[in-house]
């Protein structure tokens, strides 16, 4: 993974393919021509994504299958560098012709506006995935700079930086990375804590980037979609995906699940599994990601099956309150955290090795420092505390006198510089 100016040609290709597909859809009223234009743009865009991200995975899997698992190559057949944020760019680009075709976007954008939509720098590399029908109309009514937007945007950006630099990076450097790099060195308890720490790390990392993107966008007069809604307070796996990385999960719902919902040759549960396996593969080219998607898809289908049976029997929906709510929330959080071993492990074999080490490690090493322990505690408090508390803090910051808010921002940046590290990149840059 790297940033290379030559990949600007990749962004240009995705821009031109989908812009001119949109031109064809707007110009021709014939539905067959419009459908052909959408199909060509989606196929070409996904082919680019497939080449850079999945070609070696499928080639290796094919060769392993027909050689009965025996592979002797140390180097990939196709030597390509994964462009930063290619999945985000690809998915965002295809929303334009699809939204025009489905009339979610009422008229064609100019080439200048579409280029701005594709290259909008705050969220270009790591989302949220912004749909054409959401963003392009804002280009026509942008109010530009104003004091209120600047202050609100700055508050969001600072909040995101604190999440990333202070919480996510400390958890990564002091707990998560050591545990996953050499699990046999540490005690089972430390390895278990690292699983929980990684859940908080990945949330703080991605939601931190999202807050920065939303904040910078707000400062220059644009609104980006909300991407998280306290996902670790979910009471089911389906509810978790409604709260987690909302722009991505809703993309798969609207642009994959809805189109295949008309298929008659497979049932609802098979369609749900296909969607979640696709979500797993979106996160990375590896069997660990396929299994990650399959597990979550299986859990969602099981929840849907139980819900339908209760409905058929005339039983009311389950409502969790009090102690039951706390227990249920903890159960879902633990399921999500444990399956993230597949996300963080690097490969299926490394993930299985980590799980095995938890049960069979004889080490007593438990290197939880005071800083990492406090950071882990703060991560939990920030996620499980009432959202109204955080809204009050943000409102107070925005309404305080400008010299005080400016001084607070300056002190925060000094704090970030003093305690931050440049060694931990954004996790979702690889996607």
Short mmCIF file of C-alpha atoms in Angstrom, two decimals:
data_model
loop_
_atom_site.label_atom_id
_atom_site.label_comp_id
_atom_site.label_asym_id
_atom_site.label_seq_id
_atom_site.Cartn_x
_atom_site.Cartn_y
_atom_site.Cartn_z
CA UNK A 1 0.00 0.00 0.00
CA UNK A 2 1.39 3.40 -0.99
CA UNK A 3 0.56 6.77 -2.47
CA UNK A 4 1.85 7.21 -6.02
CA UNK A 5 1.08 10.09 -8.35
CA UNK A 6 0.63 7.60 -11.19
CA UNK A 7 -2.53 6.35 -9.54
CA UNK A 8 -4.11 9.68 -10.41
CA UNK A 9 -4.59 8.02 -13.82
CA UNK A 10 -6.68 5.39 -12.06
CA UNK A 11 -8.88 8.10 -10.55
CA UNK A 12 -9.10 9.75 -13.97
CA UNK A 13 -10.14 6.47 -15.61
CA UNK A 14 -12.92 5.84 -13.07
CA UNK A 15 -14.05 9.44 -13.48
CA UNK A 16 -14.27 9.33 -17.28
CA UNK A 17 -15.86 5.86 -17.47
CA UNK A 18 -18.71 6.74 -15.14
CA UNK A 19 -19.17 10.34 -16.26
CA UNK A 20 -19.67 9.39 -19.90
CA UNK A 21 -21.93 6.51 -18.89
CA UNK A 22 -24.01 9.15 -17.13
CA UNK A 23 -23.96 11.26 -20.30
CA UNK A 24 -25.38 8.32 -22.28
CA UNK A 25 -28.11 7.73 -19.68
CA UNK A 26 -29.12 11.39 -19.77
CA UNK A 27 -28.99 11.66 -23.55
CA UNK A 28 -30.90 8.52 -24.52
CA UNK A 29 -34.40 7.77 -23.26
CA UNK A 30 -34.28 4.16 -24.49
CA UNK A 31 -34.14 1.98 -21.36
CA UNK A 32 -32.05 -0.70 -23.09
CA UNK A 33 -29.35 1.85 -23.97
CA UNK A 34 -29.43 3.25 -20.45
CA UNK A 35 -29.15 -0.21 -18.95
CA UNK A 36 -26.26 -1.06 -21.27
CA UNK A 37 -24.46 2.14 -20.26
CA UNK A 38 -24.84 1.33 -16.55
CA UNK A 39 -23.70 -2.25 -17.11
CA UNK A 40 -20.59 -1.22 -19.06
CA UNK A 41 -19.56 1.40 -16.49
CA UNK A 42 -20.07 -0.96 -13.54
CA UNK A 43 -18.26 -3.85 -15.24
CA UNK A 44 -15.29 -1.69 -16.26
CA UNK A 45 -15.04 -0.04 -12.84
CA UNK A 46 -15.21 -3.35 -10.98
CA UNK A 47 -12.71 -4.88 -13.44
CA UNK A 48 -10.21 -2.18 -12.42
CA UNK A 49 -10.87 -2.92 -8.76
CA UNK A 50 -10.59 -6.66 -9.38
CA UNK A 51 -7.22 -6.34 -11.13
CA UNK A 52 -5.56 -4.26 -8.42
CA UNK A 53 -7.11 -5.90 -5.38
CA UNK A 54 -8.19 -9.46 -6.19
CA UNK A 55 -6.29 -10.80 -9.19
CA UNK A 56 -3.54 -12.55 -7.23
CA UNK A 57 -5.99 -13.88 -4.65
CA UNK A 58 -8.16 -15.63 -7.24
CA UNK A 59 -5.16 -16.83 -9.27
CA UNK A 60 -3.53 -18.30 -6.16
CA UNK A 61 -6.80 -19.90 -5.06
CA UNK A 62 -7.34 -21.40 -8.51
CA UNK A 63 -3.82 -22.80 -8.67
CA UNK A 64 -4.05 -24.16 -5.12
CA UNK A 65 -7.35 -25.87 -5.98
CA UNK A 66 -5.99 -27.65 -9.02
CA UNK A 67 -2.69 -28.54 -7.38
CA UNK A 68 -4.51 -29.88 -4.31
CA UNK A 69 -3.25 -27.09 -2.10
CA UNK A 70 0.41 -27.40 -3.07
CA UNK A 71 1.92 -24.07 -4.08
CA UNK A 72 5.61 -23.37 -4.51
CA UNK A 73 5.61 -19.68 -5.54
CA UNK A 74 7.02 -17.09 -3.20
CA UNK A 75 6.20 -14.13 -5.47
CA UNK A 76 2.80 -13.12 -6.87
CA UNK A 77 2.13 -13.73 -10.56
CA UNK A 78 0.91 -10.16 -11.03
CA UNK A 79 3.12 -7.68 -9.22
CA UNK A 80 0.83 -4.71 -8.51
CA UNK A 81 0.70 -2.16 -5.71
CA UNK A 82 -2.69 -1.72 -4.06
CA UNK A 83 -3.72 1.91 -4.55
CA UNK A 84 -4.84 3.66 -1.37
CA UNK A 85 -8.64 3.81 -1.05
CA UNK A 86 -9.37 2.07 -4.37
CA UNK A 87 -12.53 0.38 -3.03
CA UNK A 88 -13.93 3.71 -1.84
CA UNK A 89 -13.17 5.41 -5.16
CA UNK A 90 -14.66 2.57 -7.21
CA UNK A 91 -17.89 2.28 -5.25
CA UNK A 92 -18.38 6.03 -5.17
CA UNK A 93 -17.87 6.32 -8.93
CA UNK A 94 -20.51 3.74 -9.88
CA UNK A 95 -23.20 5.44 -7.79
CA UNK A 96 -23.36 8.19 -10.43
CA UNK A 97 -24.64 6.20 -13.44
CA UNK A 98 -26.75 3.96 -11.18
CA UNK A 99 -28.40 6.95 -9.44
CA UNK A 100 -29.10 8.58 -12.81
CA UNK A 101 -30.59 5.36 -14.16
CA UNK A 102 -32.83 4.91 -11.09
CA UNK A 103 -33.82 8.62 -11.05
CA UNK A 104 -32.33 9.16 -7.58
CA UNK A 105 -30.22 11.84 -9.30
CA UNK A 106 -32.50 14.01 -11.40
CA UNK A 107 -30.10 15.46 -13.94
CA UNK A 108 -26.59 15.07 -15.31
CA UNK A 109 -23.68 16.80 -13.61
CA UNK A 110 -21.14 18.90 -15.44
CA UNK A 111 -17.72 17.34 -15.95
CA UNK A 112 -16.23 19.88 -13.51
CA UNK A 113 -18.74 19.00 -10.79
CA UNK A 114 -18.31 15.28 -11.33
CA UNK A 115 -14.53 15.60 -11.09
CA UNK A 116 -14.96 17.44 -7.79
CA UNK A 117 -17.32 14.71 -6.58
CA UNK A 118 -14.77 12.01 -7.45
CA UNK A 119 -11.70 13.82 -6.09
CA UNK A 120 -13.25 15.47 -3.01
CA UNK A 121 -10.14 15.28 -0.86
CA UNK A 122 -11.53 14.98 2.72
CA UNK A 123 -13.07 11.54 2.16
CA UNK A 124 -11.26 10.35 -0.96
CA UNK A 125 -9.02 7.76 0.73
CA UNK A 126 -11.13 6.27 3.49
CA UNK A 127 -14.72 7.34 3.10
CA UNK A 128 -17.47 7.71 3.96
CA UNK A 129 -18.72 6.40 0.62
CA UNK A 130 -20.67 9.38 -0.71
CA UNK A 131 -23.39 8.75 -3.27
CA UNK A 132 -23.72 10.98 -6.31
CA UNK A 133 -27.37 11.69 -5.49
CA UNK A 134 -26.30 12.94 -2.04
CA UNK A 135 -23.30 15.11 -2.95
CA UNK A 136 -23.73 16.50 -6.46
CA UNK A 137 -26.87 18.54 -5.60
CA UNK A 138 -24.80 20.27 -2.89
CA UNK A 139 -22.44 21.60 -5.57
CA UNK A 140 -25.30 23.68 -6.96
CA UNK A 141 -26.25 25.17 -3.59
CA UNK A 142 -22.95 25.41 -1.76
CA UNK A 143 -22.93 28.31 0.68
CA UNK A 144 -19.15 28.41 0.96
CA UNK A 145 -17.38 29.59 4.07
CA UNK A 146 -19.19 30.90 7.12
CA UNK A 147 -18.24 31.20 10.78
CA UNK A 148 -20.71 28.61 12.09
CA UNK A 149 -19.64 25.93 9.62
CA UNK A 150 -15.97 26.67 10.24
CA UNK A 151 -16.33 26.26 14.01
CA UNK A 152 -18.49 23.12 13.79
CA UNK A 153 -16.13 21.61 11.25
CA UNK A 154 -13.06 22.40 13.32
CA UNK A 155 -14.66 20.80 16.39
CA UNK A 156 -15.41 17.62 14.42
CA UNK A 157 -11.91 17.49 12.94
CA UNK A 158 -10.24 17.93 16.34
CA UNK A 159 -12.50 15.24 17.79
CA UNK A 160 -11.43 12.89 14.98
CA UNK A 161 -7.74 13.63 15.52
CA UNK A 162 -8.03 12.86 19.23
CA UNK A 163 -9.76 9.55 18.43
CA UNK A 164 -7.07 8.57 15.96
CA UNK A 165 -3.82 9.96 17.39
CA UNK A 166 -4.48 9.53 21.10
CA UNK A 167 -6.77 6.51 21.46
CA UNK A 168 -6.45 4.35 18.33
CA UNK A 169 -2.68 4.72 17.92
CA UNK A 170 -1.88 4.09 21.59
CA UNK A 171 -4.05 0.95 21.61
CA UNK A 172 -2.33 -0.22 18.43
CA UNK A 173 1.23 0.46 19.54
CA UNK A 174 0.99 -0.80 23.11
CA UNK A 175 -1.54 -3.64 22.99
CA UNK A 176 -2.85 -4.75 19.60
CA UNK A 177 0.27 -4.82 17.41
CA UNK A 178 2.50 -6.62 19.95
CA UNK A 179 -0.19 -9.23 20.61
CA UNK A 180 -0.89 -10.04 16.96
CA UNK A 181 2.74 -9.90 15.83
CA UNK A 182 4.01 -12.37 18.47
CA UNK A 183 1.02 -13.96 20.25
CA UNK A 184 3.08 -16.82 21.71
CA UNK A 185 4.99 -14.34 23.90
CA UNK A 186 1.96 -13.22 25.87
CA UNK A 187 -0.55 -14.61 28.35
CA UNK A 188 -4.03 -15.75 27.25
CA UNK A 189 -5.56 -12.85 29.20
CA UNK A 190 -3.43 -10.28 27.38
CA UNK A 191 -4.35 -11.84 24.01
CA UNK A 192 -8.04 -11.68 24.95
CA UNK A 193 -7.70 -8.04 26.01
CA UNK A 194 -5.98 -7.31 22.69
CA UNK A 195 -9.06 -8.56 20.85
CA UNK A 196 -11.22 -6.06 22.74
CA UNK A 197 -8.59 -3.35 22.25
CA UNK A 198 -8.58 -3.95 18.50
CA UNK A 199 -12.34 -3.46 18.33
CA UNK A 200 -11.92 -0.08 19.99
CA UNK A 201 -8.88 0.71 17.84
CA UNK A 202 -10.60 0.03 14.53
CA UNK A 203 -13.66 2.03 15.62
CA UNK A 204 -11.61 5.00 16.82
CA UNK A 205 -9.42 4.81 13.71
CA UNK A 206 -12.20 4.79 11.11
CA UNK A 207 -14.68 6.98 12.98
CA UNK A 208 -11.80 9.37 13.69
CA UNK A 209 -11.03 9.63 9.98
CA UNK A 210 -14.74 10.07 9.29
CA UNK A 211 -14.98 12.90 11.83
CA UNK A 212 -12.00 14.60 10.19
CA UNK A 213 -13.57 14.19 6.74
CA UNK A 214 -16.95 15.48 7.93
CA UNK A 215 -15.27 18.36 9.73
CA UNK A 216 -13.13 19.48 6.81
CA UNK A 217 -16.12 19.13 4.47
CA UNK A 218 -18.25 21.20 6.84
CA UNK A 219 -15.60 23.94 7.01
CA UNK A 220 -15.81 24.45 3.25
CA UNK A 221 -19.58 24.23 3.13
CA UNK A 222 -20.32 20.57 2.33
CA UNK A 223 -22.14 17.92 4.35
CA UNK A 224 -21.02 14.30 4.28
CA UNK A 225 -23.19 11.42 5.55
CA UNK A 226 -22.99 10.15 9.12
CA UNK A 227 -21.01 6.90 9.17
CA UNK A 228 -21.45 5.54 12.72
CA UNK A 229 -24.25 5.32 15.28
CA UNK A 230 -22.77 3.79 18.45
CA UNK A 231 -22.27 0.37 16.79
CA UNK A 232 -21.15 -1.38 19.98
CA UNK A 233 -24.56 -0.74 21.54
CA UNK A 234 -26.18 -3.01 18.94
CA UNK A 235 -28.58 -5.70 20.17
CA UNK A 236 -28.13 -7.98 17.15
CA UNK A 237 -25.59 -8.57 14.40
CA UNK A 238 -28.02 -7.09 11.86
CA UNK A 239 -28.43 -4.04 14.09
CA UNK A 240 -24.64 -3.78 14.35
CA UNK A 241 -24.33 -3.52 10.56
CA UNK A 242 -27.04 -0.85 10.55
CA UNK A 243 -24.86 1.17 12.92
CA UNK A 244 -21.32 0.34 11.69
CA UNK A 245 -19.73 2.02 8.67
CA UNK A 246 -23.21 3.02 7.55
CA UNK A 247 -22.16 4.38 4.14
CA UNK A 248 -20.56 1.03 3.25
CA UNK A 249 -23.24 -1.29 4.66
CA UNK A 250 -26.05 0.77 3.13
CA UNK A 251 -24.19 0.74 -0.20
CA UNK A 252 -24.25 -3.06 -0.24
CA UNK A 253 -27.91 -3.02 0.82
CA UNK A 254 -29.04 -0.59 -1.90
CA UNK A 255 -26.66 -1.40 -4.75
CA UNK A 256 -26.26 -5.17 -4.31
CA UNK A 257 -28.99 -6.68 -2.13
CA UNK A 258 -31.88 -4.77 -3.73
CA UNK A 259 -30.85 -5.66 -7.32
CA UNK A 260 -30.50 -9.38 -6.48
CA UNK A 261 -33.68 -9.43 -4.36
CA UNK A 262 -35.63 -10.21 -7.53
CA UNK A 263 -33.66 -13.40 -8.19
CA UNK A 264 -36.02 -16.35 -7.98
CA UNK A 265 -33.44 -19.12 -8.17
CA UNK A 266 -32.13 -18.56 -4.63
CA UNK A 267 -33.85 -17.83 -1.34
CA UNK A 268 -33.54 -14.85 0.98
CA UNK A 269 -30.91 -16.48 3.18
CA UNK A 270 -28.64 -17.27 0.23
CA UNK A 271 -28.90 -13.65 -0.93
CA UNK A 272 -27.96 -12.39 2.53
CA UNK A 273 -24.94 -14.71 2.59
CA UNK A 274 -23.84 -13.47 -0.85
CA UNK A 275 -24.06 -9.85 0.34
CA UNK A 276 -22.06 -10.48 3.50
CA UNK A 277 -19.40 -12.54 1.72
CA UNK A 278 -19.08 -9.58 -0.66
CA UNK A 279 -18.70 -7.28 2.35
CA UNK A 280 -15.97 -9.58 3.66
CA UNK A 281 -14.14 -9.54 0.33
CA UNK A 282 -14.51 -5.76 0.13
CA UNK A 283 -12.39 -5.59 3.27
CA UNK A 284 -9.56 -7.62 1.77
CA UNK A 285 -8.48 -10.33 -0.66
CA UNK A 286 -8.07 -13.38 1.56
CA UNK A 287 -9.93 -16.40 2.84
CA UNK A 288 -9.97 -14.87 6.31
CA UNK A 289 -12.15 -12.06 4.93
CA UNK A 290 -14.38 -14.54 3.11
CA UNK A 291 -14.87 -16.43 6.38
CA UNK A 292 -15.45 -13.14 8.22
CA UNK A 293 -18.26 -12.26 5.82
CA UNK A 294 -19.68 -15.79 5.91
CA UNK A 295 -19.86 -15.83 9.72
CA UNK A 296 -21.60 -12.46 9.90
CA UNK A 297 -23.92 -13.41 7.05
CA UNK A 298 -24.81 -16.67 8.78
CA UNK A 299 -25.57 -14.87 12.03
CA UNK A 300 -27.77 -12.31 10.26
CA UNK A 301 -29.66 -15.03 8.38
CA UNK A 302 -30.21 -16.92 11.65
CA UNK A 303 -31.53 -13.76 13.31
CA UNK A 304 -33.83 -13.16 10.36
CA UNK A 305 -35.04 -16.77 10.53
CA UNK A 306 -35.85 -16.48 14.26
CA UNK A 307 -37.62 -13.17 13.69
CA UNK A 308 -39.77 -14.62 10.90
CA UNK A 309 -40.70 -17.63 13.04
CA UNK A 310 -41.77 -15.37 15.90
CA UNK A 311 -43.82 -13.31 13.46
CA UNK A 312 -45.51 -16.42 12.05
CA UNK A 313 -46.34 -17.57 15.57
CA UNK A 314 -47.81 -14.16 16.41
CA UNK A 315 -45.21 -13.51 19.09
CA UNK A 316 -44.07 -9.92 19.75
CA UNK A 317 -40.59 -8.71 18.91
CA UNK A 318 -38.00 -9.12 21.63
CA UNK A 319 -37.34 -5.85 23.48
CA UNK A 320 -34.24 -5.63 25.66
CA UNK A 321 -34.27 -3.42 28.73
CA UNK A 322 -32.24 -3.02 31.89
CA UNK A 323 -30.00 -5.96 32.73
CA UNK A 324 -31.14 -7.92 29.68
CA UNK A 325 -30.12 -5.02 27.46
CA UNK A 326 -26.66 -4.83 29.08
CA UNK A 327 -26.13 -8.59 28.73
CA UNK A 328 -27.33 -8.64 25.12
CA UNK A 329 -25.17 -5.67 24.17
CA UNK A 330 -22.13 -7.34 25.73
CA UNK A 331 -22.86 -10.58 23.85
CA UNK A 332 -23.03 -8.84 20.47
CA UNK A 333 -19.92 -6.79 21.23
CA UNK A 334 -17.97 -9.96 22.11
CA UNK A 335 -19.15 -11.75 18.95
CA UNK A 336 -18.10 -8.78 16.81
CA UNK A 337 -14.74 -8.53 18.61
CA UNK A 338 -13.89 -12.23 18.34
CA UNK A 339 -14.70 -12.37 14.62
CA UNK A 340 -12.38 -9.40 14.13
CA UNK A 341 -9.46 -11.76 14.74
CA UNK A 342 -10.05 -12.75 11.10
CA UNK A 343 -9.95 -9.07 10.17
CA UNK A 344 -6.69 -8.33 12.00
CA UNK A 345 -4.92 -11.66 11.67
CA UNK A 346 -3.48 -10.99 8.22
CA UNK A 347 -4.38 -14.42 6.84
CA UNK A 348 -6.56 -17.36 7.75
CA UNK A 349 -3.63 -19.36 9.11
CA UNK A 350 -2.37 -16.45 11.23
CA UNK A 351 -5.87 -15.87 12.60
CA UNK A 352 -6.25 -19.54 13.54
CA UNK A 353 -2.79 -19.46 15.13
CA UNK A 354 -3.84 -16.51 17.29
CA UNK A 355 -6.97 -18.32 18.46
CA UNK A 356 -4.99 -21.48 19.19
CA UNK A 357 -2.41 -19.51 21.18
CA UNK A 358 -5.14 -18.05 23.42
CA UNK A 359 -6.01 -21.58 24.57
CA UNK A 360 -2.54 -23.08 24.76
CA UNK A 361 -0.15 -20.24 25.65
CA UNK A 362 1.85 -20.90 28.83
CA UNK A 363 3.22 -17.38 29.07
CA UNK A 364 2.35 -15.11 31.99
CA UNK A 365 3.45 -11.90 30.29
CA UNK A 366 0.83 -9.17 30.72
CA UNK A 367 2.37 -5.87 29.55
CA UNK A 368 -0.55 -3.51 30.19
CA UNK A 369 0.95 -0.13 31.05
CA UNK A 370 -0.85 2.62 32.93
CA UNK A 371 -1.21 4.67 29.73
CA UNK A 372 -2.58 1.79 27.67
CA UNK A 373 -4.94 0.76 30.47
CA UNK A 374 -6.33 4.30 30.83
CA UNK A 375 -6.65 4.60 27.04
CA UNK A 376 -8.59 1.33 26.85
CA UNK A 377 -10.89 2.54 29.64
CA UNK A 378 -11.45 5.90 27.90
CA UNK A 379 -12.26 4.10 24.65
CA UNK A 380 -14.93 2.06 26.41
CA UNK A 381 -16.41 5.06 28.20
CA UNK A 382 -16.55 7.12 25.00
CA UNK A 383 -18.35 4.36 23.12
CA UNK A 384 -20.82 3.24 25.79
CA UNK A 385 -21.66 6.63 27.32
CA UNK A 386 -24.95 8.32 26.29
CA UNK A 387 -24.63 10.19 23.01
CA UNK A 388 -26.44 13.16 24.58
CA UNK A 389 -23.39 13.77 26.78
CA UNK A 390 -21.13 14.12 23.78
CA UNK A 391 -23.65 16.34 22.00
CA UNK A 392 -23.65 18.66 25.02
CA UNK A 393 -19.85 18.85 24.98
CA UNK A 394 -19.84 19.70 21.25
CA UNK A 395 -22.59 22.29 21.73
CA UNK A 396 -20.69 23.86 24.61
CA UNK A 397 -17.51 24.04 22.52
CA UNK A 398 -19.31 25.70 19.61
CA UNK A 399 -21.03 28.30 21.79
CA UNK A 400 -18.02 29.28 23.90
CA UNK A 401 -16.25 32.59 23.09
CA UNK A 402 -13.98 32.38 20.04
CA UNK A 403 -10.69 33.18 21.89
CA UNK A 404 -11.36 30.34 24.35
CA UNK A 405 -12.28 27.80 21.64
CA UNK A 406 -9.23 28.86 19.58
CA UNK A 407 -6.96 28.44 22.61
CA UNK A 408 -8.46 25.02 23.30
CA UNK A 409 -7.80 23.93 19.71
CA UNK A 410 -4.18 25.12 19.86
CA UNK A 411 -3.58 23.27 23.16
CA UNK A 412 -5.14 20.13 21.70
CA UNK A 413 -2.81 20.25 18.70
CA UNK A 414 0.20 20.66 20.97
CA UNK A 415 -1.03 17.67 22.96
CA UNK A 416 -1.44 15.61 19.77
CA UNK A 417 2.07 16.49 18.62
CA UNK A 418 3.56 15.65 22.00
CA UNK A 419 1.87 12.27 22.44
CA UNK A 420 1.17 11.24 18.86
CA UNK A 421 3.09 8.83 16.67
CA UNK A 422 3.55 8.61 12.92
CA UNK A 423 4.03 4.83 12.95
CA UNK A 424 0.36 3.80 12.72
CA UNK A 425 -1.45 4.55 9.45
CA UNK A 426 -5.20 4.64 9.02
CA UNK A 427 -6.47 1.05 8.93
CA UNK A 428 -8.96 1.61 6.12
CA UNK A 429 -6.36 3.09 3.77
CA UNK A 430 -5.76 -0.48 2.62
CA UNK A 431 -9.34 -0.71 1.35
#
